[in-house]
Short mmCIF file of C-alpha atoms and ligand atoms in Angstrom, two decimals:
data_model
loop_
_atom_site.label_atom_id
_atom_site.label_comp_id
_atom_site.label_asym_id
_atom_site.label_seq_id
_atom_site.Cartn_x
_atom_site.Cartn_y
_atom_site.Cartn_z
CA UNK B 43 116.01 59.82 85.56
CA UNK B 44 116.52 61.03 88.66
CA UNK B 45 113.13 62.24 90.19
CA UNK B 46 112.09 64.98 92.27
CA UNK B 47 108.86 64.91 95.08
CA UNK B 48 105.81 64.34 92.85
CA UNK B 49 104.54 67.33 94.16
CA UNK B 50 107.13 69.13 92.66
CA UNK B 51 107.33 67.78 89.43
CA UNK B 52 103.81 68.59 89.05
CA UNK B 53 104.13 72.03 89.42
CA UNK B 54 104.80 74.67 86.53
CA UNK B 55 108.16 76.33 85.88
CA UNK B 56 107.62 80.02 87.42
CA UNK B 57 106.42 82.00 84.76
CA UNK B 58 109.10 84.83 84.31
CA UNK B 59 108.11 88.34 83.87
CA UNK B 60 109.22 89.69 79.51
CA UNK B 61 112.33 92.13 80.79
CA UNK B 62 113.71 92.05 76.86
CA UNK B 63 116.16 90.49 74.67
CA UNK B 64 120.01 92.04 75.92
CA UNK B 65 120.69 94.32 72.87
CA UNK B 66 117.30 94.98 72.73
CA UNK B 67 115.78 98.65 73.44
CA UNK B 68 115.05 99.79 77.10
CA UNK B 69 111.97 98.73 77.69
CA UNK B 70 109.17 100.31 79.84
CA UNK B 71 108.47 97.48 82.68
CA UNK B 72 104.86 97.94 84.16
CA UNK B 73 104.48 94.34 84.94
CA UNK B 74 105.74 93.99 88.27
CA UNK B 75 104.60 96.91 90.80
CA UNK B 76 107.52 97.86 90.95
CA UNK B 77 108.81 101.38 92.50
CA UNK B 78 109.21 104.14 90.28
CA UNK B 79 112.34 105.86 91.84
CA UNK B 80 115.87 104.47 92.77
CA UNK B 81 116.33 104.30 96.72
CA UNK B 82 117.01 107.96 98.34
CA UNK B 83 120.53 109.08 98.78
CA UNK B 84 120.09 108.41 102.59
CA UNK B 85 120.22 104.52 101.79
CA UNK B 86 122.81 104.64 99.56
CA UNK B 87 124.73 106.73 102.24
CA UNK B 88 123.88 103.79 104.80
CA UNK B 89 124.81 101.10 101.98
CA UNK B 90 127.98 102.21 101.45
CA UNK B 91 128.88 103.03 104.85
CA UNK B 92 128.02 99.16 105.58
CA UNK B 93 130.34 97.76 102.69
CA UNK B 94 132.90 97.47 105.22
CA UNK B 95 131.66 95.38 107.57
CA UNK B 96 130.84 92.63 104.90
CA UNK B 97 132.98 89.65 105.83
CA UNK B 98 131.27 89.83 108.83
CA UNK B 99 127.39 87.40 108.95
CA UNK B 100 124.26 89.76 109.62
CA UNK B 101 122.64 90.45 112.48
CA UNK B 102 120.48 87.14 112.97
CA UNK B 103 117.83 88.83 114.64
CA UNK B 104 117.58 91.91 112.85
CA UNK B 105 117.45 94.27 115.87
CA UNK B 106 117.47 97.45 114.31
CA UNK B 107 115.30 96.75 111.68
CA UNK B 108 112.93 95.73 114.27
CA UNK B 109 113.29 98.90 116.35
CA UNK B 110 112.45 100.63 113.18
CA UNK B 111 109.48 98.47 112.18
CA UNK B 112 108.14 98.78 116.00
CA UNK B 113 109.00 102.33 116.54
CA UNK B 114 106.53 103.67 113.53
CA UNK B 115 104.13 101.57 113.56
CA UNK B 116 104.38 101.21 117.98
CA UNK B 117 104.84 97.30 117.60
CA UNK B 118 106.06 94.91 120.22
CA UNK B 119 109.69 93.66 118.80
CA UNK B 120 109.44 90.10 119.51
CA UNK B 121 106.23 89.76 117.61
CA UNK B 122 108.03 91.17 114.36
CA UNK B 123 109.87 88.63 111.85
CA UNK B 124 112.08 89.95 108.62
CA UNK B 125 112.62 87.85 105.58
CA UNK B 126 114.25 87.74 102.21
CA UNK B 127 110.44 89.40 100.86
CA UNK B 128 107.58 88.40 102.38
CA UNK B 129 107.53 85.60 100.34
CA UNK B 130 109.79 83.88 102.72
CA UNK B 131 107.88 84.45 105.86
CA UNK B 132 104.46 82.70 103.31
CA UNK B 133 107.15 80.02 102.69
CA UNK B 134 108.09 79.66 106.64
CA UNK B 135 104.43 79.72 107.98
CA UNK B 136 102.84 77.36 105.65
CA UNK B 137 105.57 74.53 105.45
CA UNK B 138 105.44 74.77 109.37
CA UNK B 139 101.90 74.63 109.45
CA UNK B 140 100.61 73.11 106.80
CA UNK B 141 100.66 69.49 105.62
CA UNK B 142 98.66 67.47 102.93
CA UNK B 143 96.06 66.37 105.20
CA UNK B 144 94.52 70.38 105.94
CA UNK B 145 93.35 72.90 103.37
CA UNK B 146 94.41 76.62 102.55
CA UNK B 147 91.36 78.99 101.68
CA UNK B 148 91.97 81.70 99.33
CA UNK B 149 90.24 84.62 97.68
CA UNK B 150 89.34 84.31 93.99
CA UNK B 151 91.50 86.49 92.43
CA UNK B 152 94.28 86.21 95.74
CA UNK B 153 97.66 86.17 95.20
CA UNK B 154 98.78 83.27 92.98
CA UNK B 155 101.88 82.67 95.78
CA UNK B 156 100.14 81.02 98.11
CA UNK B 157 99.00 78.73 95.39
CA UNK B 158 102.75 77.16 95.04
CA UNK B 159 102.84 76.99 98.46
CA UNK B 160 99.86 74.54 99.20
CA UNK B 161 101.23 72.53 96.18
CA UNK B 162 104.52 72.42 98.12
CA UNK B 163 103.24 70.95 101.32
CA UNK B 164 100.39 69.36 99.12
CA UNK B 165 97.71 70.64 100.93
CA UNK B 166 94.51 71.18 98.84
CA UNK B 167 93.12 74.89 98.01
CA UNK B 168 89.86 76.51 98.13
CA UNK B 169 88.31 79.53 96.64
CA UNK B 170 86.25 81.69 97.80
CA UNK B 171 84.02 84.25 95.47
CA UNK B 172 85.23 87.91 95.15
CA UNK B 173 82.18 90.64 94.00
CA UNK B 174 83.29 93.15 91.76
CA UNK B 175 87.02 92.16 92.85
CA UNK B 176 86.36 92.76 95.93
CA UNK B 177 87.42 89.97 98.87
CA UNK B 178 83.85 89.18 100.08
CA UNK B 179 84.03 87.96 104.06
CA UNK B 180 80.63 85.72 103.76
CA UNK B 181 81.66 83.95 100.71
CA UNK B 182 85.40 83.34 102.69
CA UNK B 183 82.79 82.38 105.56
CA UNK B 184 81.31 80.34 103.89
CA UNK B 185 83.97 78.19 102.34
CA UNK B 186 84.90 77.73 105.22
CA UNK B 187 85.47 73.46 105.81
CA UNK B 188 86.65 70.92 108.88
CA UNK B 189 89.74 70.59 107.75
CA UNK B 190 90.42 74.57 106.68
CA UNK B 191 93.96 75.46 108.68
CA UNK B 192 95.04 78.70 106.84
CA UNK B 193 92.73 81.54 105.31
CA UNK B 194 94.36 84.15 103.18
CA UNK B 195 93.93 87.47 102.56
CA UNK B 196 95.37 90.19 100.17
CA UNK B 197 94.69 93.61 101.56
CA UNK B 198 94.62 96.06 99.34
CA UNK B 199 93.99 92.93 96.73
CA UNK B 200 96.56 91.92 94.22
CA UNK B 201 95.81 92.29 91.17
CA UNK B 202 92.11 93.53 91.59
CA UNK B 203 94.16 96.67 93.81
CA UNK B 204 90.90 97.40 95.86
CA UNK B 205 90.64 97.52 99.67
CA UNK B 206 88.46 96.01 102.27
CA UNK B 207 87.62 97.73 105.33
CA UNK B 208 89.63 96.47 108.37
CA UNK B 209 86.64 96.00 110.29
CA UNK B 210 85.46 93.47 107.42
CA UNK B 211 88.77 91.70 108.47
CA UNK B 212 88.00 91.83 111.94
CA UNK B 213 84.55 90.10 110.95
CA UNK B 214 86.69 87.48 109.46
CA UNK B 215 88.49 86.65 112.01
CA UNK B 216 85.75 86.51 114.69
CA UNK B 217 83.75 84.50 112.07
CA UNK B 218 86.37 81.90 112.01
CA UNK B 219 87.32 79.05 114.12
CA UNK B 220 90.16 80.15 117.03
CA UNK B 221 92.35 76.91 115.14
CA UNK B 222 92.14 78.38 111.75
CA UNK B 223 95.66 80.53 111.04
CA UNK B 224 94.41 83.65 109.56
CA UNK B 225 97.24 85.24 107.52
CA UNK B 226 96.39 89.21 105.98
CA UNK B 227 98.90 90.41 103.57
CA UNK B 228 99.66 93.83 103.30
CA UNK B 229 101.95 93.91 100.78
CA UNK B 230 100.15 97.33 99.39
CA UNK B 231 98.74 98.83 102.94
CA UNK B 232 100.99 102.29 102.68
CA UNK B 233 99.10 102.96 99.57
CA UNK B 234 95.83 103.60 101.32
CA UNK B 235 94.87 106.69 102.62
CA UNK B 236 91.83 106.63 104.58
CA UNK B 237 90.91 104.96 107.67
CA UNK B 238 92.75 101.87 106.22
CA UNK B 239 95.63 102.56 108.86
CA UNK B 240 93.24 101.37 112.22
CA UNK B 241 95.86 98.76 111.16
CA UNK B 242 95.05 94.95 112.39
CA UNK B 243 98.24 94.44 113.94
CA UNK B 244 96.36 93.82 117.59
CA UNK B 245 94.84 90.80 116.01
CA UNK B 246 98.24 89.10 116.28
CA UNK B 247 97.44 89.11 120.20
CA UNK B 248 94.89 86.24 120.02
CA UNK B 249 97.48 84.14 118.72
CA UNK B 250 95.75 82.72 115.64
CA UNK B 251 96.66 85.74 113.32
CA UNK B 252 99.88 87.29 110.81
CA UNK B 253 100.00 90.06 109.15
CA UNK B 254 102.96 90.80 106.51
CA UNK B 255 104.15 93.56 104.60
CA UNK B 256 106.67 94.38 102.67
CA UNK B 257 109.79 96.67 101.35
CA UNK B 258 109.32 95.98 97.77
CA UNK B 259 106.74 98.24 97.49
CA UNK B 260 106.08 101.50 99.25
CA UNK B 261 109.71 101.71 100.42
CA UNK B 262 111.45 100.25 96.64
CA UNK B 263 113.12 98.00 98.25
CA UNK B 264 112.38 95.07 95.64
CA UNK B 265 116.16 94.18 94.40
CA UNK B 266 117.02 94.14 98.28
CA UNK B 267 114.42 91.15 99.37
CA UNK B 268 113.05 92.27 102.85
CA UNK B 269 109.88 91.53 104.22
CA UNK B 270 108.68 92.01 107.64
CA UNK B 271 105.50 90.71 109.34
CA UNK B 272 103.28 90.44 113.08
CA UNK B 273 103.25 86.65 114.04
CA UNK B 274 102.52 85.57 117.33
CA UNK B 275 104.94 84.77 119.86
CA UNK B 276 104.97 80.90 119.45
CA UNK B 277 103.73 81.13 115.60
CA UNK B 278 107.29 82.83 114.75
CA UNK B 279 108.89 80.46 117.31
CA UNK B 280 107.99 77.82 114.71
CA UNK B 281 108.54 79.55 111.37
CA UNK B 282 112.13 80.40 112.91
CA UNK B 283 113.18 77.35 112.90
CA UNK B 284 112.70 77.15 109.26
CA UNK B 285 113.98 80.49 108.12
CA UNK B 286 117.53 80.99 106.69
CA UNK B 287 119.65 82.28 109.94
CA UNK B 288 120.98 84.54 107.96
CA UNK B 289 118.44 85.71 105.84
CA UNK B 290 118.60 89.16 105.55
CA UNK B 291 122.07 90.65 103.93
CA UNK B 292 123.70 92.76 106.19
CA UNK B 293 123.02 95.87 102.74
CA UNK B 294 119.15 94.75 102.84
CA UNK B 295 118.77 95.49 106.52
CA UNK B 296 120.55 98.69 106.80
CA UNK B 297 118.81 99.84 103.46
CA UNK B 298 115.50 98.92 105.05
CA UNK B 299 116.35 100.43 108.34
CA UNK B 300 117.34 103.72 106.18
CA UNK B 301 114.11 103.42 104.39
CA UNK B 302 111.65 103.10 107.41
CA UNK B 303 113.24 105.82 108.98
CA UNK B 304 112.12 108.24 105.96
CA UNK B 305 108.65 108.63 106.08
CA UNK B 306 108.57 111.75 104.58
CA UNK B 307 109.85 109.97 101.39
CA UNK B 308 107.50 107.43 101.76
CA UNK B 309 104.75 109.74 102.04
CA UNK B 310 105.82 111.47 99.15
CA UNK B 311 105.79 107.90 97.25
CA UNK B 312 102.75 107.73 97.92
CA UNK B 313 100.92 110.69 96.81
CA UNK B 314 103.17 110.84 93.64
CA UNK B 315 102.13 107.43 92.88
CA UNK B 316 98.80 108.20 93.88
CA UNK B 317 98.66 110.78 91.28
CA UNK B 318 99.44 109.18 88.43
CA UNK B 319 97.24 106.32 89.20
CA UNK B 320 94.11 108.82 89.27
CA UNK B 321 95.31 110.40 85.78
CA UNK B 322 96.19 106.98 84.26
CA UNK B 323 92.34 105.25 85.34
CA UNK B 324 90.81 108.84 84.17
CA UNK B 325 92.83 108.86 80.94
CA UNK B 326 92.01 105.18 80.45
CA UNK B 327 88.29 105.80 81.16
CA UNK B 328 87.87 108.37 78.96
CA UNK B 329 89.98 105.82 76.01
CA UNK B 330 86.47 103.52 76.95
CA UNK B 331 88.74 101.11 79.24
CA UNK B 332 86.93 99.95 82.28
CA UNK B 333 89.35 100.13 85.08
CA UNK B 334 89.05 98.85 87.68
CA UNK B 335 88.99 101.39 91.38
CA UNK B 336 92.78 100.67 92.45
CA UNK B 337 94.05 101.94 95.70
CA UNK B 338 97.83 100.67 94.96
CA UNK B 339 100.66 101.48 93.08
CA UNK B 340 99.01 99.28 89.75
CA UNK B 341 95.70 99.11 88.40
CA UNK B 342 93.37 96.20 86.43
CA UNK B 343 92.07 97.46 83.28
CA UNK B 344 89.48 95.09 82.29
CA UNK B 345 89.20 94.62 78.25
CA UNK B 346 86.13 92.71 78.24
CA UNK B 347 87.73 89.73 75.89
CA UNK B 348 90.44 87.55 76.11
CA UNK B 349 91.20 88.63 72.40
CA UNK B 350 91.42 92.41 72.88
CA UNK B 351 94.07 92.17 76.38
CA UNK B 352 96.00 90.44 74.08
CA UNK B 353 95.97 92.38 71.29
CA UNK B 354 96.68 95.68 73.84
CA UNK B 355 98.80 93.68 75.55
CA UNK B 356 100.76 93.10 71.94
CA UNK B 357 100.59 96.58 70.60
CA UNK B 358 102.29 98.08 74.18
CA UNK B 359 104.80 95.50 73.62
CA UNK B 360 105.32 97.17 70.49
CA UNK B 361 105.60 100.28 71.53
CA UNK B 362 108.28 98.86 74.12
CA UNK B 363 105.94 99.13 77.48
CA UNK B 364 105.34 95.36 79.09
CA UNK B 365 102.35 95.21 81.04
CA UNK B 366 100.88 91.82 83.35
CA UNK B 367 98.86 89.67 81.45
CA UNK B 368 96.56 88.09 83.95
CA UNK B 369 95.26 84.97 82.62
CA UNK B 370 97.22 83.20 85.63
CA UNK B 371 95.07 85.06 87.83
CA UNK B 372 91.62 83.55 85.91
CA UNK B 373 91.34 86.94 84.23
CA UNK B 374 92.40 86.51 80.76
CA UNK B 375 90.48 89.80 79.54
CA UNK B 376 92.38 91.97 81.95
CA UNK B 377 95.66 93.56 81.81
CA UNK B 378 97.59 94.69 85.30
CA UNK B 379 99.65 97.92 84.81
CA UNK B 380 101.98 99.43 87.37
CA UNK B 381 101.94 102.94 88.10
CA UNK B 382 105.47 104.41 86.63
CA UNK B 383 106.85 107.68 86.28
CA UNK B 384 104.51 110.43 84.75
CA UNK B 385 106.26 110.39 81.01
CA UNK B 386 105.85 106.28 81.40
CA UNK B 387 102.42 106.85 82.07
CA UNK B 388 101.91 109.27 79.40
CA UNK B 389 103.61 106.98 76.42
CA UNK B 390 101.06 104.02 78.30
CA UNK B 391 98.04 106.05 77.31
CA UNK B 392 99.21 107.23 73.83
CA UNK B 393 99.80 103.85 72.93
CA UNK B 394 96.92 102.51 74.19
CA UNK B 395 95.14 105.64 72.31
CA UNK B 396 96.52 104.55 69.33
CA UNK B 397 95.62 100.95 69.80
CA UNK B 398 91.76 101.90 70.19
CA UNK B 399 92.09 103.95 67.03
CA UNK B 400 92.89 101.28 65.38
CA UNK B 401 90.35 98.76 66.70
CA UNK B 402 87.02 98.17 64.21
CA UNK B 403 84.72 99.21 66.65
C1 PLP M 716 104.71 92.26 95.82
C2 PLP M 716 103.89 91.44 96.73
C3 PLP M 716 104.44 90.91 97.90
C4 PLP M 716 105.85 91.22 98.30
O1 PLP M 716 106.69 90.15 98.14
P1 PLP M 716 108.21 90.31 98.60
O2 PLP M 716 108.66 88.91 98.73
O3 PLP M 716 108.19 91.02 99.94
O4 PLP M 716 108.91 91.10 97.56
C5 PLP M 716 103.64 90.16 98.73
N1 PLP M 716 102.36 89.94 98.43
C6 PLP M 716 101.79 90.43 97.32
C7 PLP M 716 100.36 90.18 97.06
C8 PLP M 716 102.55 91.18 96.44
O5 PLP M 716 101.99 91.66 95.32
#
């Protein structure tokens, strides 16, 4: 047999997300955060228009996504990468940075990503205690070793969905060693009201820190694969050399350029998605669920056994709704279930009604 890198053959297959059998009924997908409504009409306007200039290779350096990115959130250009998602700027930084002699410190419940990726360059992984789902900065202080090159952060956290203050981050990074690569992602930061936006982007400036976010989520941009993030100057230098030259289609940039332009509709998002995520927690609560406080567009419902997520996990299947099963995440009594449309969320909590009716309890 031919054999791949031992690394590689000792990870898992990627555990695809249950979309349905083809024949089989529309189902009700609340298992991967995504966005509930189809881009605007502006980006389909801007899609189209673009068709006709696709023999021709995309703009390399994505310079008017970047004056979009920098021009709402008043960034400096050259600090700003895109990607194919956000996953491919994780991808670029660690295999750049990382190698099998240094270690990667993660949260508890972090974001099982970055996971593959230290298998990938074989570097070894750390955890660090979360309280109450929460990213705690001591315990990350703590863990803390010699040979620690890369700390990551989910903020808002995937899947506990609960924020940390930026100034916590801030305490983080003065915490840590100036060589340590401190990497925040924000996959989720439009969802937070609050103070949350004294964003951390002037971290970047002492060189040792990224942030990324994202257009899968906020902007429901997902099927289009664009990801932007703040990486210092010779950071990105580095990670550039890795990336795809073309990595970006020519109809993912202009949709993402049409997208950050409209922040009315992302406001919007926002508050709509907002408000179904307050009714769906309340209307879980009140079914006895404990759920846990989300500030995304999903939320953790925690079902105190492994035994009863699965059996609610079963009976939504039933009922045609797919929710996350998070026993990846080391939470095998939890469920993770994105915030949909109003009548999606609606059918959610009847079913779930109907499955706590018909628990012995
Ligand atoms: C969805 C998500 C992303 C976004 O990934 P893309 O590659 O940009 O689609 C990044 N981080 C976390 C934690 C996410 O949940």
């Amino acid at each position: 047999m031919i054999e791949p890198n031992p690394n590689i053959s000792a990870m898992a297959a990627y555990a695809l997300p249950d979309i349905g059998a083809p024949g089989e009924a529309p189902l009700v997908i609340l298992a991967q955060n995504e966005h509930p409504f189809p881009p605007s009409d502006n980006i389909r306007a801007a899609v189209n228009a673009a068709l006709s200039q696709g023999n021709l290779y995309p703009d390399a350096d994505w310079r008017e996504l970047r004056a979009a990115i920098a021009a709402v959130h008043h960034l400096r250009q050259d600090q700003i990468l895109c990607g194919s998602g956000s996953m491919e700027l994780m991808l670029a930084l660690v295999t750049a940075y990382l190698s099998a002699q240094d270690r990667i410190l993660v949260t508890e419940y972090g974001y099982l990503f970055m996971r593959t990726l230290a298998q990938l360059v074989g570097a070894a992984i750390d955890s660090a205690a979360e309280k109450a789902y929460r990213v705690d900065i001591d315990s990350l202080l703590g863990a803390v070793r010699a040979d620690t090159k890369l700390v990551f952060v989910v903020n808002p956290g995937n899947p506990s969905g609960s924020v940390i203050h930026n100034d916590e981050i801030r305490r983080l990074r003065d915490g840590l060693p100036d060589q340590v690569i401190l990497l925040v992602d924000e996959a989720y930061a439009e969802f937070v009201d609050s103070d949350f936006h004294d964003p951390l982007f002037d971290l970047v400036d002492r060189g040792n820190t990224c942030v990324t976010r994202t257009f899968s989520k906020i902007y429901g941009l997902a099927g289009m694969r664009v990801g932007w993030g703040l990486f210092p100057a010779h950071i990105g230098d580095n990670m550039r050399k890795l990336l795809n030259p073309n990595n970006v289609s020519l109809l993912s940039q202009v949709a993402a350029c049409a997208a950050m332009r409209d922040q009315t509709r992302a406001g919007e998002a926002a508050r709509y998605i907002a408000g179904q995520r307050v009714g769906l927690s309340v209307a879980l609560s009140n079914l006895g669920l404990s759920v846990i406080p989300s500030q995304t567009n999903f939320i953790l419902v925690d079902f105190n056994t492994r035994n009863r997520a699965v059996s609610a996990f079963e009976y939504l299947r039933g009922c045609a709704i797919v929710v996350r099963p998070m026993g990846g995440y080391g939470l095998p009594s939890c469920l993770r279930i994105t915030i949909g449309l109003e009548r999606q969320m609606q059918r959610t909590v009847d079913a779930l009604g109907q499955w706590k009716a018909q628990q012995n309890e």
